Coordinates of C-alpha atoms and ligand atoms in Angstrom, one line a residue:
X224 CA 98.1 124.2 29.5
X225 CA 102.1 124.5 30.1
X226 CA 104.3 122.1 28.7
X227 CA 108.1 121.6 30.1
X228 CA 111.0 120.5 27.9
X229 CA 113.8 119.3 28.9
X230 CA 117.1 118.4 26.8
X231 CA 118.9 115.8 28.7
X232 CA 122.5 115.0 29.1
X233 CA 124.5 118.4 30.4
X234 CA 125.7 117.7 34.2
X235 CA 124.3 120.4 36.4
X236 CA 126.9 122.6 38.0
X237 CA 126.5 126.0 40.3
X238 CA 124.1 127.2 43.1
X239 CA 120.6 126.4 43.8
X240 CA 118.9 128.2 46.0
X241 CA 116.1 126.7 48.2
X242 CA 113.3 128.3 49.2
X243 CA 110.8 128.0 52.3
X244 CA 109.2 125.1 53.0
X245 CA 105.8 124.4 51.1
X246 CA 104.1 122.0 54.0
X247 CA 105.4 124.0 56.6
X248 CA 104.1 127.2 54.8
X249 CA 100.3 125.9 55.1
X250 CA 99.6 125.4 58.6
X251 CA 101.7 128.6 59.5
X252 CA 99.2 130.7 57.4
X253 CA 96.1 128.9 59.1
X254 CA 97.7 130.6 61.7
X255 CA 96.5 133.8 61.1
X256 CA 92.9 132.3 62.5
X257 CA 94.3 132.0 65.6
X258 CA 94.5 135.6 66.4
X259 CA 93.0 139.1 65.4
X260 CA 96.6 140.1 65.8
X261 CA 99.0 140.6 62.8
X262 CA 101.3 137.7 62.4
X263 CA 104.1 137.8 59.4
X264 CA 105.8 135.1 58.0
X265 CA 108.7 135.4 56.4
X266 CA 110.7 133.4 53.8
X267 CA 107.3 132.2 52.0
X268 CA 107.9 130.2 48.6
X269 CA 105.7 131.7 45.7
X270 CA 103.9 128.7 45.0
X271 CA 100.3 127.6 43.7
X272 CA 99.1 125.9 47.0
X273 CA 100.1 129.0 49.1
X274 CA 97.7 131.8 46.4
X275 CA 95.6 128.8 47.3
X276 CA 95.7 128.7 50.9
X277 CA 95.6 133.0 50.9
X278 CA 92.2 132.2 48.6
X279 CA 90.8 130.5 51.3
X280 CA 91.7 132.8 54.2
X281 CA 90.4 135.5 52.4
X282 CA 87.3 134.4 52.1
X283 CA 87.3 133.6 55.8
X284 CA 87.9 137.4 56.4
X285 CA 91.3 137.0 57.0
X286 CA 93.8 139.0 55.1
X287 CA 97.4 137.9 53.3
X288 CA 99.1 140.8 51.9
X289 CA 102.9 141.0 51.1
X290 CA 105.1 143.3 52.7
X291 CA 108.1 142.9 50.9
X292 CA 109.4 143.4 47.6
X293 CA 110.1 139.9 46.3
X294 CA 106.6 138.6 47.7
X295 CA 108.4 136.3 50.5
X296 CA 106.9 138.4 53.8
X297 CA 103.5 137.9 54.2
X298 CA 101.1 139.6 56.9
X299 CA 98.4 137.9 57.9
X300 CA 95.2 139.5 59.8
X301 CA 92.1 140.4 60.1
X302 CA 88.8 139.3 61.9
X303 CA 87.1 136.1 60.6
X304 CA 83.8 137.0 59.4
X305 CA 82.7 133.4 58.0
X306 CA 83.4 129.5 59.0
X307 CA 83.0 127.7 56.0
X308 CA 85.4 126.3 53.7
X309 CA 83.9 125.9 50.5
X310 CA 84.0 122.5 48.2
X311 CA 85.7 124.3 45.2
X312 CA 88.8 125.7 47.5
X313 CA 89.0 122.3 49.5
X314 CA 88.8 120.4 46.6
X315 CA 92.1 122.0 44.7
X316 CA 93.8 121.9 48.2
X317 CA 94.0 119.3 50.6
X318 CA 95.7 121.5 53.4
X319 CA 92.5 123.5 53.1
X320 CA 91.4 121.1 55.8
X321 CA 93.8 122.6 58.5
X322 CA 91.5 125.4 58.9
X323 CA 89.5 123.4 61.1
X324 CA 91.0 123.4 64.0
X325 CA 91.1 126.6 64.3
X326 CA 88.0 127.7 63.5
X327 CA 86.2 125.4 66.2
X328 CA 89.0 126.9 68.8
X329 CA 88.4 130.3 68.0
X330 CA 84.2 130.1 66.7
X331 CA 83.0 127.6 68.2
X332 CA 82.2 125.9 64.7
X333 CA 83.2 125.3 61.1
X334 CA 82.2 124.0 58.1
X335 CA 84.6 122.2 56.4
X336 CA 84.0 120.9 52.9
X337 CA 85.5 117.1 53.1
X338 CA 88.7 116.6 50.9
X339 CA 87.9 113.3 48.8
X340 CA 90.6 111.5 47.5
X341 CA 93.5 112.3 45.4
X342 CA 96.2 110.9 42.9
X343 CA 98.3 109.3 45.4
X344 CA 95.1 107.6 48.0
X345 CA 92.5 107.8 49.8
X346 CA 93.8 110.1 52.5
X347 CA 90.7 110.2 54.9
X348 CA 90.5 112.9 57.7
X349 CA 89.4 110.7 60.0
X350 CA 92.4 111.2 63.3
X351 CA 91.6 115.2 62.6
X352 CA 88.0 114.6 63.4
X353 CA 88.5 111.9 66.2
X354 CA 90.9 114.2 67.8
X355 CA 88.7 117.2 67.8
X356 CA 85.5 114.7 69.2
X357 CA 88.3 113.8 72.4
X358 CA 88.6 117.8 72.4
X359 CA 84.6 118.3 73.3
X360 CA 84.0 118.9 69.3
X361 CA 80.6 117.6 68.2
X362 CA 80.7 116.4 64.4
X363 CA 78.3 115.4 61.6
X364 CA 79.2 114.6 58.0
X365 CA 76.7 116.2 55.7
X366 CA 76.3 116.5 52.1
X367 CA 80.4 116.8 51.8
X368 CA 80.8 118.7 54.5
X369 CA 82.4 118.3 58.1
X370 CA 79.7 120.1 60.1
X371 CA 81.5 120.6 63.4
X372 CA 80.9 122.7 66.6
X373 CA 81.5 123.3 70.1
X374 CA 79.2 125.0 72.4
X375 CA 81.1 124.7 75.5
X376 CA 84.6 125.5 73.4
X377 CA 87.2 122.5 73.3
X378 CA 88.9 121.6 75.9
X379 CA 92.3 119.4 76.7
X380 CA 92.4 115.4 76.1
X381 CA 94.6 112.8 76.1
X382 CA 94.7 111.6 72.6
X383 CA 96.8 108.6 71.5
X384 CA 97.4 108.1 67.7
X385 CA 97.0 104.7 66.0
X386 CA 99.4 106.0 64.0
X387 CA 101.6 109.1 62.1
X388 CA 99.3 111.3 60.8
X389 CA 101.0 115.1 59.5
X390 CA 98.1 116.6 59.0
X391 CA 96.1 115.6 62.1
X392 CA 99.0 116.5 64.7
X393 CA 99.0 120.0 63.4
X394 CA 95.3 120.4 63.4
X395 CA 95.1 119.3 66.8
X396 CA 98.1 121.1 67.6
X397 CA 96.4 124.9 66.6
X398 CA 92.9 123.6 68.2
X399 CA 94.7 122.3 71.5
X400 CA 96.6 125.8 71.9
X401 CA 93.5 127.1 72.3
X402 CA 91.4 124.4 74.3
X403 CA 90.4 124.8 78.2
X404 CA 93.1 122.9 79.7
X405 CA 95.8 120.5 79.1
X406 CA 96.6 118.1 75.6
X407 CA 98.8 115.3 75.8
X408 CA 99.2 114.6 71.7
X409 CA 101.0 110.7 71.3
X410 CA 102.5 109.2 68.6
X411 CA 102.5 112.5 67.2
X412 CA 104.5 113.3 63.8
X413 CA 107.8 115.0 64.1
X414 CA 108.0 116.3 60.8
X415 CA 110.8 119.6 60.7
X416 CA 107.4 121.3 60.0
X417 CA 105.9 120.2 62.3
X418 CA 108.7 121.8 64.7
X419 CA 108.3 125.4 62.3
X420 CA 104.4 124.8 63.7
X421 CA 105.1 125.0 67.8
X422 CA 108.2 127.2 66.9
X423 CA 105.3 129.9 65.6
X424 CA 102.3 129.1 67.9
X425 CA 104.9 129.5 70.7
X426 CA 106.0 133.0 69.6
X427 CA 102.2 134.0 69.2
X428 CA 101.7 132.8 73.1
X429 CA 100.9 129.2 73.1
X430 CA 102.3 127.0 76.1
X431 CA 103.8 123.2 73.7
X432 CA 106.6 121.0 75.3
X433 CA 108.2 118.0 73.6
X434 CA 109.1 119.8 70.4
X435 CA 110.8 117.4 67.7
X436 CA 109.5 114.7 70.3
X437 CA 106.5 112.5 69.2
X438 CA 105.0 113.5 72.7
X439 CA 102.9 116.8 72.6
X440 CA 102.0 118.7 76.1
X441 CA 100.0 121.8 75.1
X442 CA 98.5 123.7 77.6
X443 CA 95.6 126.0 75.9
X444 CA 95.7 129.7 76.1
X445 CA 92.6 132.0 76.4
X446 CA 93.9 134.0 73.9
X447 CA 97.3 134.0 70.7
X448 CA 98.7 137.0 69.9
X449 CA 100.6 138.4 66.9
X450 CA 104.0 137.5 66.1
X451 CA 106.7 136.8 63.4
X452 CA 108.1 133.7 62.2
X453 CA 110.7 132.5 59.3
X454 CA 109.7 129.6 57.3
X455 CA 112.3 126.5 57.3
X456 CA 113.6 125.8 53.9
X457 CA 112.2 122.9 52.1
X458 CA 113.2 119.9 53.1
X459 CA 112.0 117.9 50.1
X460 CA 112.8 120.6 47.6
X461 CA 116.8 120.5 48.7
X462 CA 116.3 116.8 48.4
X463 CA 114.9 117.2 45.0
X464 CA 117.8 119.0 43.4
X465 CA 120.5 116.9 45.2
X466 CA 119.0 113.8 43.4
X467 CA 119.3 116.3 40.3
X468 CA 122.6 117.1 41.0
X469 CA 123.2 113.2 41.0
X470 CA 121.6 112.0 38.2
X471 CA 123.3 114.4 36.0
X472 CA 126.6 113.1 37.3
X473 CA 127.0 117.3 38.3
X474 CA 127.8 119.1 41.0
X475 CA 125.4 121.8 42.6
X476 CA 125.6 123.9 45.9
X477 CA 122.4 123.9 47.7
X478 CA 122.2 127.1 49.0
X479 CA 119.8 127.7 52.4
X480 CA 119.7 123.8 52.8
X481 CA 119.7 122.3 56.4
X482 CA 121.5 118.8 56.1
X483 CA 119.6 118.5 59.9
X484 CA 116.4 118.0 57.9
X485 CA 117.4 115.3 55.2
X486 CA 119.8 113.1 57.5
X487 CA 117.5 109.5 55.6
X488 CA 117.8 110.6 52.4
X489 CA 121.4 112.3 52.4
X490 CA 122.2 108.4 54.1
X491 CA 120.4 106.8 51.0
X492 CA 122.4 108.9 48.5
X493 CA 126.2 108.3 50.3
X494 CA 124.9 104.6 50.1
X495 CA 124.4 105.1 46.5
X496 CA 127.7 106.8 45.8
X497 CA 127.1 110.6 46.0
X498 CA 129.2 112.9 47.9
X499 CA 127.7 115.1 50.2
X500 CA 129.4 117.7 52.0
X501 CA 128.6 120.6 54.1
X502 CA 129.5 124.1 53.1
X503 CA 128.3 127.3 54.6
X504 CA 124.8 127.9 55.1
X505 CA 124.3 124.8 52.2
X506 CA 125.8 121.7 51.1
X507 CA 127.6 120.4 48.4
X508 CA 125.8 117.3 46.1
X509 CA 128.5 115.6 43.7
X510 CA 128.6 112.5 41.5
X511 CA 132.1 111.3 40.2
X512 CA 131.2 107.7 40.3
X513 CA 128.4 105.3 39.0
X514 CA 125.4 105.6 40.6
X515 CA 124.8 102.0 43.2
X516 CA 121.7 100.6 43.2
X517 CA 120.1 100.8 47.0
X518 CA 116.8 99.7 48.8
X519 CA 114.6 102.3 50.5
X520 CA 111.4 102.3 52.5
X521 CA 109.6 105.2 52.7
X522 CA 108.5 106.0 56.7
X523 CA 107.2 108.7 59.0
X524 CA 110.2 111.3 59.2
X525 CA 112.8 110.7 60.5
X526 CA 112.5 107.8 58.2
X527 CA 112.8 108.4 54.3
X528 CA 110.2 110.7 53.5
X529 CA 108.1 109.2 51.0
X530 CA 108.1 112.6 49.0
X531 CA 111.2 111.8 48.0
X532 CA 110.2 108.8 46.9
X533 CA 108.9 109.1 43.0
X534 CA 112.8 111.3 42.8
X535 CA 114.8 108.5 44.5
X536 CA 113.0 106.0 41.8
X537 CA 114.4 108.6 38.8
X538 CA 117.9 108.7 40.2
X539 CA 117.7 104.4 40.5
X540 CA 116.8 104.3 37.4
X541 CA 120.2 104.6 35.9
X542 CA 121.9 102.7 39.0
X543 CA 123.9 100.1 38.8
X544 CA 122.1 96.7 39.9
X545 CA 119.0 96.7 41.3
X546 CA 117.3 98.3 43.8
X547 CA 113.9 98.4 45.2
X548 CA 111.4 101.2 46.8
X549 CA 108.9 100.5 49.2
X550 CA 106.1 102.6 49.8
X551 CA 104.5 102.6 53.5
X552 CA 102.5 106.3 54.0
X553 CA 100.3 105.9 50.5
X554 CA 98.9 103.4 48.8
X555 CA 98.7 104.6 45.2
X556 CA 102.1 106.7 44.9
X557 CA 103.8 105.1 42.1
X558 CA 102.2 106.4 39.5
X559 CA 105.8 108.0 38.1
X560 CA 106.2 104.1 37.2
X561 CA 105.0 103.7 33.7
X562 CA 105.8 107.4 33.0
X563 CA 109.7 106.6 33.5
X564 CA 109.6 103.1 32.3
X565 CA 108.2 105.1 28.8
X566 CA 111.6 106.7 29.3
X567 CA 113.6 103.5 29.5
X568 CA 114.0 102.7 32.7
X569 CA 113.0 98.8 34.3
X570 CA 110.7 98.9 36.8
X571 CA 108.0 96.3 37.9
X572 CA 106.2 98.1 40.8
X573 CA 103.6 94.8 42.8
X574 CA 101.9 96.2 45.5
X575 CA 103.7 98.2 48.2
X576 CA 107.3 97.7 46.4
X577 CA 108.7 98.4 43.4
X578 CA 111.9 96.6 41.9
X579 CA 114.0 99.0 39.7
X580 CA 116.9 97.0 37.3
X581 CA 119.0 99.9 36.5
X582 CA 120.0 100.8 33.1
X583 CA 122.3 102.0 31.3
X584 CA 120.6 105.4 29.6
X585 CA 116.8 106.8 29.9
X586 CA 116.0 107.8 26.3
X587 CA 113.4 111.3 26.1
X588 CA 109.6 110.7 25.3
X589 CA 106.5 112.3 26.0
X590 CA 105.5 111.8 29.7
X591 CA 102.6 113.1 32.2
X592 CA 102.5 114.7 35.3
X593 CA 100.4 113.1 37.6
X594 CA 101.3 114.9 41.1
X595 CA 103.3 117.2 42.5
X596 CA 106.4 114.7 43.7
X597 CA 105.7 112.4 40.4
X598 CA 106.0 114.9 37.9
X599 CA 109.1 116.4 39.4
X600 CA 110.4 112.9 38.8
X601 CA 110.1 113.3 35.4
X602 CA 111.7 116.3 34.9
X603 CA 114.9 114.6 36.7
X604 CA 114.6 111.5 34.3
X605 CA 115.1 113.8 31.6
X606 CA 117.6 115.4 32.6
X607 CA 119.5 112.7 32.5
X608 CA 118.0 110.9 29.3
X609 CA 119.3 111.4 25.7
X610 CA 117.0 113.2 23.8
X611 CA 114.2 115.7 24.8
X612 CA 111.4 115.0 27.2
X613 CA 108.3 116.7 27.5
X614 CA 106.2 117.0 30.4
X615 CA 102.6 117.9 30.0
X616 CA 100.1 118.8 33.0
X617 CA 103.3 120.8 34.8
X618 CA 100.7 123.0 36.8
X619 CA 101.0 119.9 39.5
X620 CA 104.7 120.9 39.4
X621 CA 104.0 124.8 40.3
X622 CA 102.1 123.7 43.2
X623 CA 105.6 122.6 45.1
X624 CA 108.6 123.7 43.0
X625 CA 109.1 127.5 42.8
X626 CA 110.6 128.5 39.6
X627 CA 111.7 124.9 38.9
X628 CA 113.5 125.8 35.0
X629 CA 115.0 128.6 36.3
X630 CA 116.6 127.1 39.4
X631 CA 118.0 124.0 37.3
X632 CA 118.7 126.3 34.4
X633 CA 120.9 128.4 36.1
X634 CA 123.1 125.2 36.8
X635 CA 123.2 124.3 32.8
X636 CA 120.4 122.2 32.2
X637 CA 118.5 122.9 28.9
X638 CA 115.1 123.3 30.5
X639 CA 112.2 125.5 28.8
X640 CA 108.3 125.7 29.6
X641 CA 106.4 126.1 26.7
X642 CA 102.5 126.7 26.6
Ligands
EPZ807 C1 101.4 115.7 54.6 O1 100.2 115.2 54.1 C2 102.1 116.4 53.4 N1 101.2 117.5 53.0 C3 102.3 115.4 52.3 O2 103.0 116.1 51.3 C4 103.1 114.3 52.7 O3 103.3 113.3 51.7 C5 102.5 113.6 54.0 O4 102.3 114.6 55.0 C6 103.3 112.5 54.6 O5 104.6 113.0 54.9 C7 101.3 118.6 53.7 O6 102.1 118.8 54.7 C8 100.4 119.8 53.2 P1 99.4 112.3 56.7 P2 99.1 114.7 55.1 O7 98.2 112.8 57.4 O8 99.1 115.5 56.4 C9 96.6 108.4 56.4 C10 103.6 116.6 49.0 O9 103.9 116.1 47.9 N2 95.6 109.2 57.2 O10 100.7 112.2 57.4 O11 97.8 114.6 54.4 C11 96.8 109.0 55.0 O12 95.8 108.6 54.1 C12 102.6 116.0 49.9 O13 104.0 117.8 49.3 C13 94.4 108.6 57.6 O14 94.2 107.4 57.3 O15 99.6 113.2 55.4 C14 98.2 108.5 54.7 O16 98.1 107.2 54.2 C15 101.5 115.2 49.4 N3 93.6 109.3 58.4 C16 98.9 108.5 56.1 O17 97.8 108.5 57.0 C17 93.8 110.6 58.7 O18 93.0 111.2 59.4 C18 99.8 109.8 56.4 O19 99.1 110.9 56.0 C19 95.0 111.2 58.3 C20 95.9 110.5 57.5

């Protein structure tokens, strides 16, 4: 299993460039079972979850092949020849589940194993499948599986949600394109991926108003058809290196970023004493000053998106005063906590919140990842500690950071992955 080392201390400095966005990069490729026609995305990060997420098409029958050089164009195609999603694929990938929505609209049934729990909660399905029931869906839980079908097809519905659920907007947002008739999604998420999503479904045909609204129309279509879409960049990866330009006291051009995106957490870090300014087609993340200790709540975007949270936590580490972190969207994500405080830092995490007295150095230790947003956490904290730091269990980092040592190598830092 990999290892990464990181030799703290050297304040980055250069260009980063960011790649396209991971969770918008999921549901697009569940596109491809919307249609029989070719649809290509382009800008596609070369990332763990994504070989994942072509895994599971293919066994579907549906086809991901790369059409460029550099592996970022991907066409997807094909017929679907089966409707199950198997345990073992579901079970490494959560977004597995966002094939079923559109395998009920276009089959009339799927077989979905259910994703259990992970690291960070519980993270039931449960909107997905209440939507789909409102849609004319008929669904039984057996033996781990989501046994769902539809033997009149899905049709429109008026469904309200008790609250912001990613994952069940776009499900219901593929399924309802579609559905016989007219959905009216509420309290819908408004993630930027979200936006990427209708962005694509309308170029392949489908008929969506309120985009970046938390109000959904979609009026179903008898059929998609092919089309071709550019991913957004990440969102949380720019955010990721500008807290990595910060805690390093460096300055780094993020190259591709959308400041549009990140408007809570580029807020948090002015509060906090970073300079952010916009340059073209990127922005600019500098730290001349101490860092200020700040309070942040994590919230359904716009709101601070909570996986930034475990990185905002590094960066307060070393702030001065305190500061404290509150967690609303999961209830187990602060397992960074003892990690960083083996590093140094001060923080007493009780329930929801965590209080954070800053200090004055992090020190280098040995430190596991737990998930994906956590472990990059880590790799911040030691960028900035004295001392090397070695992360072990970094394959939860290569399921959402592309290239991670050398992106932050190529700004100075003394990063290395070692097996
Ligand atoms: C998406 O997960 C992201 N994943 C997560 O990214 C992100 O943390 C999360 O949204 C919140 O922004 C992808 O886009 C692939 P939710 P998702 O449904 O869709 C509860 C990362 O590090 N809930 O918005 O699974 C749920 O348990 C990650 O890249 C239900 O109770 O998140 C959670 O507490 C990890 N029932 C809250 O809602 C449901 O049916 C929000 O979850 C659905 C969700």
């Amino acid at each position: 299993m990999d290892s990464i080392i990181v030799t703290g201390g050297v304040p980055l400095s250069g260009t980063i460039t960011i790649s396209g966005a991971k969770n918008a990069a999921l549901p697009l490729m569940t596109c491809g079972l919307l249609t029989d026609e070719r649809l290509t995305l382009s800008n596609v990060a070369r990332l763990a979850d994504l070989r994942t997420m072509s895994d599971l098409l293919a066994q579907h029958g549906i086809d991901v092949t790369p059409t460029s050089e550099d592996g970022r164009t991907l066409a997807i195609g094909g017929a679907i020849t089966n409707t199950q999603a198997p345990y073992d694929i579901v079970s490494k990938m959560r977004a597995s589940v966002l094939v079923l929505g559109p395998l009920l609209a276009r089959c009339r049934e799927a077989r979905v194993s259910l994703p259990g729990g992970c690291g960070i909660g519980t993270r039931p399905v449960d909107l997905h499948l209440k939507g789909l029931e409102a849609m004319g869906a008929v669904i039984e839980l057996d033996a781990g599986y989501i046994n769902a079908t539809a033997p009149a097809g899905l049709h429109g519905a008026n469904i309200v949600f008790p609250f912001v659920s990613v994952g069940a907007t776009e499900n219901l947002l593929m399924a309802a394109s579609l559905a016989d008739g007219v959905t009216i999604l509420k309290n819908a998420a408004r993630e930027p991926e979200i936006s990427d999503l209708v962005l694509c479904l309308t170029a392949m045909g489908a008929k969506i108003e309120g985009i970046g609204t938390d109000t959904l129309t979609i009026e179903g279509q008898k059929s998609l058809h092919g089309a071709s879409h550019a991913i957004l960049p990440d969102r949380i990866e720019t955010g990721t290196y500008a807290c990595a330009a910060a805690i390093t006291g460096g300055k780094v051009f993020l190259e591709n970023a959308r400041t549009e995106d990140l408007e809570s957490v580029i807020s948090a870090l002015r509060e906090a004493g970073i300079l952010v300014t916009p340059g073209e087609n990127g922005f600019w993340v500098e730290r001349r000053n101490q860092l200020r200790g700040i309070d942040v709540m994590t919230e359904p975007y716009p709101g601070f998106p909570t996986d930034m949270q475990a990185q905002f936590m590094a960066l307060m580490a070393i702030a001065e005063g305190a500061s404290m972190v509150t967690e609303t969207i999961f209830e187990n994500r602060f397992m960074h906590v003892p990690e960083l405080n083996r590093m140094g830092a001060r923080i007493n995490a009780h329930g929801a919140s965590a209080i954070i007295r800053g200090v004055s150095k992090l020190s280098g230790a040995q430190v596991m990842a737990t998930d994906l947003r956590a472990s990059v956490s880590l790799v911040l904290a030691g960028l900035a500690a004295t001392g090397e730091t070695t992360i072990s269990r970094v394959y939860h980092l290569d399921r959402g950071y592309e290239s991670v040592e050398q992106k932050l190598a190529g700004c100075g830092a003394r990063i290395e992955r070692v097996n």
